[in-house]
XYZ file of C-alpha atoms in Angstrom:
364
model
C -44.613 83.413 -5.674
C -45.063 86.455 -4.412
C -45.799 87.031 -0.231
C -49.585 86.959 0.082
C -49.832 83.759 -2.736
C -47.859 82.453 -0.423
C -50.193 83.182 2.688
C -52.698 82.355 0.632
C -51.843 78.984 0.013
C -50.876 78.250 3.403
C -54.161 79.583 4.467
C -55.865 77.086 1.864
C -53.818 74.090 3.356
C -55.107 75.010 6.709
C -58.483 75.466 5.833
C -58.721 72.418 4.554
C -56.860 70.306 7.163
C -60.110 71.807 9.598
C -62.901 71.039 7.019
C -60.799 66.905 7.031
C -60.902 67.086 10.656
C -64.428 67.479 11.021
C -65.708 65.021 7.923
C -63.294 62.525 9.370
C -64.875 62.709 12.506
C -60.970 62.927 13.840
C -61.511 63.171 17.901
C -63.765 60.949 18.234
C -61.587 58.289 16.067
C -58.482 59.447 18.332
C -60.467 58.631 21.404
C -61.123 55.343 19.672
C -57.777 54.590 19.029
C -56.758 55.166 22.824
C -59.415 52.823 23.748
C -57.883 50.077 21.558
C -54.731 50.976 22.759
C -55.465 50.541 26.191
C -57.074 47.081 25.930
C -53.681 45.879 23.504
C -52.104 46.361 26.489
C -53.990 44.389 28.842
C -51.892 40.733 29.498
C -54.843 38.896 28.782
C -55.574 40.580 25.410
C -54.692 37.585 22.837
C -56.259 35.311 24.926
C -59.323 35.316 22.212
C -57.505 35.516 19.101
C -60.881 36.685 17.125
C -61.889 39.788 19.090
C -57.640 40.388 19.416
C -57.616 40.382 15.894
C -60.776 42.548 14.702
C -58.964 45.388 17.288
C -55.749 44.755 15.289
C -57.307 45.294 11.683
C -59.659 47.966 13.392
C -55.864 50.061 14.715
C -54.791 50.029 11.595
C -57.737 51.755 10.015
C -57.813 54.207 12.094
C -54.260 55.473 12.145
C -54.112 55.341 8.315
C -56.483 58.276 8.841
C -54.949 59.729 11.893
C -51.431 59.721 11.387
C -51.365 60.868 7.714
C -53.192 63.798 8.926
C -51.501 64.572 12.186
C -48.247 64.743 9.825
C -50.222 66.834 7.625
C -51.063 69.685 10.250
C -47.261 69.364 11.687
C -46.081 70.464 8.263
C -48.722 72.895 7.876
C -47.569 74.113 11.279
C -44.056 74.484 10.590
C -44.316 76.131 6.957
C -46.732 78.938 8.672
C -43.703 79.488 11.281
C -41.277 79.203 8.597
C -43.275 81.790 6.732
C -44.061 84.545 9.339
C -39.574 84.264 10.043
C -38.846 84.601 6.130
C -41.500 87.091 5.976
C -39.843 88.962 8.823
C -36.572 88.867 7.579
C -37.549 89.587 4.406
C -35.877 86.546 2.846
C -36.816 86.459 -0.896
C -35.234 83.108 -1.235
C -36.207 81.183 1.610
C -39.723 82.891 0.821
C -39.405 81.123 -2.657
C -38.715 77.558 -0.352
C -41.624 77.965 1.721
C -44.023 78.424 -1.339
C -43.081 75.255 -3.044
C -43.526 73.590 0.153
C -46.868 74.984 0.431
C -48.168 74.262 -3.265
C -46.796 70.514 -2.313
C -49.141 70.299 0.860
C -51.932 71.290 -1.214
C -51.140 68.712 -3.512
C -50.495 65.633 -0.667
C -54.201 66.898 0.733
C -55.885 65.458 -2.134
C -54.858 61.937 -0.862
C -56.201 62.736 2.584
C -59.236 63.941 0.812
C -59.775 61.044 -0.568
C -60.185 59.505 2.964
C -63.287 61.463 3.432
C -64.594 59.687 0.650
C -64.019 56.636 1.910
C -66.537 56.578 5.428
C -68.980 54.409 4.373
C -69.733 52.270 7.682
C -67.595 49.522 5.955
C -64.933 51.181 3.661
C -62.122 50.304 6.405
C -62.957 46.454 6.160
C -61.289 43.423 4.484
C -62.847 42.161 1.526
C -64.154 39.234 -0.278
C -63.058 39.833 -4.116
C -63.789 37.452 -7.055
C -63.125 37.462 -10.944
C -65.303 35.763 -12.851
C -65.417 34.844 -17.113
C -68.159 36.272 -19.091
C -68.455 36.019 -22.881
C -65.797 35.488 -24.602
C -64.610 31.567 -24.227
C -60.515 31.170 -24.042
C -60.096 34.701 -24.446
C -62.464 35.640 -21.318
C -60.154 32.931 -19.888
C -57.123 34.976 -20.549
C -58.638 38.216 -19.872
C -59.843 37.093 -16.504
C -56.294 35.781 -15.640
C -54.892 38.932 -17.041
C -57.173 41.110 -14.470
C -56.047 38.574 -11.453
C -52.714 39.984 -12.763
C -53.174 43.512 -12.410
C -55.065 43.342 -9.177
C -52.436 41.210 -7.341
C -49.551 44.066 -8.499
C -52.683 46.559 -7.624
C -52.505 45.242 -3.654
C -48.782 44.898 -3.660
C -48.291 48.532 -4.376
C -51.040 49.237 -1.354
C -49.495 46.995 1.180
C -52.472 44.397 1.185
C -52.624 40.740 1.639
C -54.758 38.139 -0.998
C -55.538 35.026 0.314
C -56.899 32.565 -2.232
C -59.931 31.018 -1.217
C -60.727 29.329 -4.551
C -58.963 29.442 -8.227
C -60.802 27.213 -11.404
C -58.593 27.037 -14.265
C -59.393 27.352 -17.842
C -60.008 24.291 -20.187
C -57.407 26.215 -22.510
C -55.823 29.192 -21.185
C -56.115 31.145 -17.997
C -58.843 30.897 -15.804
C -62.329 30.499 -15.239
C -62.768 32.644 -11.872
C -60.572 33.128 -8.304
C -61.901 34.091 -4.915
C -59.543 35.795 -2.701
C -59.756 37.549 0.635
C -58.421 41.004 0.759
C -56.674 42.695 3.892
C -55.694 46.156 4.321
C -56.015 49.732 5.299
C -59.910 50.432 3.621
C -59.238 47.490 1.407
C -63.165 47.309 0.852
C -63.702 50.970 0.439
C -60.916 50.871 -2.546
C -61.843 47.914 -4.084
C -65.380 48.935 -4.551
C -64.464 50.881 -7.109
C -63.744 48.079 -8.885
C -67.287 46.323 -8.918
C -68.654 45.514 -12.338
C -67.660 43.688 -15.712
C -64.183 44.889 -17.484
C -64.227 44.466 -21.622
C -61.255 43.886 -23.015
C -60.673 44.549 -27.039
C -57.663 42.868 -28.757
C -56.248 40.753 -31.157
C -56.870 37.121 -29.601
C -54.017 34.761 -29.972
C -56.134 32.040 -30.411
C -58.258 33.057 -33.875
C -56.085 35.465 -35.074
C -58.604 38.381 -35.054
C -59.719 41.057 -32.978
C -62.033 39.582 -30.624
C -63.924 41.351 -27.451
C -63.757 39.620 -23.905
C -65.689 40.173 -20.788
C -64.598 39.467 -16.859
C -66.943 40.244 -13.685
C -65.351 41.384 -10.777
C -67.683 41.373 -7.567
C -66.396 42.597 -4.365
C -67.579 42.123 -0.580
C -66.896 43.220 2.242
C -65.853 40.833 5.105
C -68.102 42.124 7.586
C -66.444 42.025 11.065
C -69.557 42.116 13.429
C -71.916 39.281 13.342
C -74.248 38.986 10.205
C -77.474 38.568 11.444
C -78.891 36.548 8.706
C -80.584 33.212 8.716
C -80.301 30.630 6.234
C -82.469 27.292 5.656
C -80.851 24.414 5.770
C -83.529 23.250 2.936
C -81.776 26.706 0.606
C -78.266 25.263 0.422
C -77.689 22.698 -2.142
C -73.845 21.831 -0.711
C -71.556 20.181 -3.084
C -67.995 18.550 -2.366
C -64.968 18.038 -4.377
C -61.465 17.335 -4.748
C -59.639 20.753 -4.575
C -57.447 21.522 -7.964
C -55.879 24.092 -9.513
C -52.471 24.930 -11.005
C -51.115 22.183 -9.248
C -48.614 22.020 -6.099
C -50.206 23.119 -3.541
C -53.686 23.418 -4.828
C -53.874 19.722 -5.447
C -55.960 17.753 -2.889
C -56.099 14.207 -2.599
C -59.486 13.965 -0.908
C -63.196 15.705 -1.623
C -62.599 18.705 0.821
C -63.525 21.937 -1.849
C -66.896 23.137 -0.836
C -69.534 24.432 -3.240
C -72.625 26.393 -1.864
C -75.459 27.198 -3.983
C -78.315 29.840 -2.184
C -81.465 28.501 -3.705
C -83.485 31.219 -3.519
C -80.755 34.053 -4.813
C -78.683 32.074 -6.880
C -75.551 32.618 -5.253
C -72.581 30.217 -5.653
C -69.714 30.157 -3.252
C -66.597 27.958 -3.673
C -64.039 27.365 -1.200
C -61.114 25.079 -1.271
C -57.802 26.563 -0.273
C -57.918 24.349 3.066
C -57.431 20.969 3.388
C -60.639 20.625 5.752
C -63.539 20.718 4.583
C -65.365 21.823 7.733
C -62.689 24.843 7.433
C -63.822 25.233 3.719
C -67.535 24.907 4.773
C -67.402 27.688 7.378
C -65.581 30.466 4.818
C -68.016 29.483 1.959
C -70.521 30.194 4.575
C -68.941 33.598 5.730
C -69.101 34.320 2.164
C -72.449 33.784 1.654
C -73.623 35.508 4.326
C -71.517 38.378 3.503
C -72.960 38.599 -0.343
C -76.562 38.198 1.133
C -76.199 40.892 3.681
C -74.631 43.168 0.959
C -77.751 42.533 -1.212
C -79.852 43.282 1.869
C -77.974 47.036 2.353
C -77.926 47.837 -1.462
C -81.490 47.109 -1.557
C -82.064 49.900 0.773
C -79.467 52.543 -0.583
C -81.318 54.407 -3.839
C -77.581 54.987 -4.942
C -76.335 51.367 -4.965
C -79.045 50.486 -7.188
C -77.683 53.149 -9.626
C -73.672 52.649 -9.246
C -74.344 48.480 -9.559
C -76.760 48.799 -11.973
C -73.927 47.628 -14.630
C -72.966 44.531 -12.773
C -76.514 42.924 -13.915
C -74.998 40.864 -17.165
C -71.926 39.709 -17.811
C -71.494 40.830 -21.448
C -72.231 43.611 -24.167
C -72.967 46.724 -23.024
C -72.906 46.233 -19.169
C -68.823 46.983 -18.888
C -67.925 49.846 -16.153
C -64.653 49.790 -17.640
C -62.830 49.650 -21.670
C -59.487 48.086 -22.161
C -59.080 48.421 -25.494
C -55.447 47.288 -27.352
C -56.473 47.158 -30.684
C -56.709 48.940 -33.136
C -55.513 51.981 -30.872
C -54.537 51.563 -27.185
C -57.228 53.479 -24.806
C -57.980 52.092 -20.720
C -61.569 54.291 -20.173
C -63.920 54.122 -17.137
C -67.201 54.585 -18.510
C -68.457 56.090 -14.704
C -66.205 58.979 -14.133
C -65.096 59.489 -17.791
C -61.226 58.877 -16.402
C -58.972 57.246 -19.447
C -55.156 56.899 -20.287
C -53.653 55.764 -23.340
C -50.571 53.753 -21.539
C -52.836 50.463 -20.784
C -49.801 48.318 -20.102
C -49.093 51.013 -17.297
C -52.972 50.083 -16.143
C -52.383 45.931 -16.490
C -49.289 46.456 -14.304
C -51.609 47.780 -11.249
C -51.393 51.636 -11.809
C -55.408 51.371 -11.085
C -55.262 54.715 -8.187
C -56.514 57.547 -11.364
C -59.301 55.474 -11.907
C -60.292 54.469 -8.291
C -59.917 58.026 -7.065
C -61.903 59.493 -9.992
C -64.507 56.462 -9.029
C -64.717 57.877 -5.250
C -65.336 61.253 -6.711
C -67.545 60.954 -8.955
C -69.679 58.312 -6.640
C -70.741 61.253 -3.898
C -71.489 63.707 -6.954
């Protein structure tokens, strides 16, 4: 490269770090941070696990921004100083170092880019994230099980937690739906990416023929102030059972799985992964609440109305994303227009092309 590309580029990077600065809101989440900081040091600060806790998860959003991009404008820093002496001494070779460090900051900004994206007032949160069968009988079953799959790998590579909250088996192969509760650095603000039904096109192993399946994935976000929302008594229709499962540690011996049916919206919450069922009674609840209060905000965003508009059925024609394995081999969001050909690269968690393209093309 030759000296003022160089500059250039180096220019660009610093640029940019300024313009994330500002849409990241950086000071004032700094000041933020000390605040935290302060109180975790307090001797009395577990003494209420709940608010401890919420300042723990809170931390750890806020330096996944912070950190990342106080590294960012140290290196930044020292390959402008590193510059200016090469320049000086007119070093053609360490000149040549300095601009392939400077193309590769300009390339690790796009991740920290991607942060801007993600400031929605409750991108940083956990989540409440469920997979649920559409058309498609044993081979929704599969397909469904096959997603679980690709998310769990998905959150491994991230660093996140999954808690299962509930899991219904197929009546012949994999399962009917799975709730889990997701934990993370802007687990929520990730995952809604992810919202919508997933068709899958393959040849089925049960009939032999190429058969098309669909899956629902709905995502929440586990709201960490107080939902302020009221529920009648007389809305619930509350059903118990005995918690099952694949067995082991899924199987219950007494009628503590909860099942809450909302009345007036239709929503259906099951719990069952303790073995209370006043524990299993106050998460489907949280749930609930959460999914109602979502509804509420969507309601009054124009744009949610638009991006969820293909989570309204199930089936045919509603799909945000195409996993097709037969007869050719194609993975294509249907949003941003992203697709690969390497889909068991995709089923094994590689899911950050299409999120990222998602976050994009969702503030266009």
């Amino acid at each position: 490269m030759e000296s003022s590309e160089i500059r250039a580029a180096i220019d660009d990077v610093t640029s940019r770090i300024a313009a994330l600065e500002k849409s990241l809101d950086a000071a004032t989440k700094a000041a933020r941070m000390g605040e935290i900081e302060g109180r975790m040091s307090a001797p009395d600060f577990w003494n209420n696990q709940e608010t401890a806790l919420r300042d723990v998860e809170e931390l750890k959003g806020i330096k996944a921004i912070i950190d990342p991009l106080a590294d960012m404008q140290r290196k930044a820093a020292d390959c402008r100083d590193l510059f200016d002496m090469m320049e000086a001494e007119n070093d053609a070779a360490g000149l040549d170092e300095i601009g392939a460090d400077a193309v590769r900051l300009q390339e690790e900004l796009k991740a920290l880019e991607l942060m801007a994206l993600l400031s929605r007032p409750h991108d940083r949160e956990p989540c409440f994230f469920s997979i649920h069968t559409g058309a498609g009988g044993a081979d929704a079953c599969e397909w469904a099980e096959m997603l679980l799959r690709m998310y769990l790998r998905y959150f491994e590579r991230r660093g996140w937690k999954a808690q299962e909250l509930d899991f219904q088996p197929g009546d012949e192969a994999g399962i009917k739906g799975v709730e889990l509760r997701v934990t993370g650095a802007f687990a929520f603000g990730y995952l809604r990416a992810e919202m919508g039904v997933h068709r899958l096109v393959r040849i089925s192993p049960f009939s032999g023929k190429r058969e098309t399946s669909f899956a629902a994935v709905d995502v929440v976000p586990d709201y960490q102030e107080d939902i302020n929302i009221v529920i009648d008594d007389k809305d619930l229709k509350i059903d118990t059972y005995r918690a099952g499962g694949k067995g082991g540690q899924h199987v219950n011996k007494t009628d503590s799985a909860v099942r809450i049916t909302h009345l007036p919206s239709g929503i259906v919450v099951a719990v069952q992964n303790e073995r209370s069922q006043h524990s299993n009674k106050d998460m489907a609840m949280k749930i609930l609440k959460s999914r109602l209060k979502q509804r509420e905000e969507a309601a009054r965003a124009a744009q949610a109305s638009a991006h969820n508009a293909s989570k309204s059925e199930n089936a045919w024609g509603s799909q945000i994303r195409n996993y097709v394995m037969n007869p050719y081999q194609l993975v294509k969001d249907v949003r941003a227009g992203v697709e690969t050909g390497d889909i068991n690269k995709v089923l094994d968690g590689d899911l950050d092309p299409f999120i990222d393209a998602y976050l994009r093309w969702a503030v266009e």
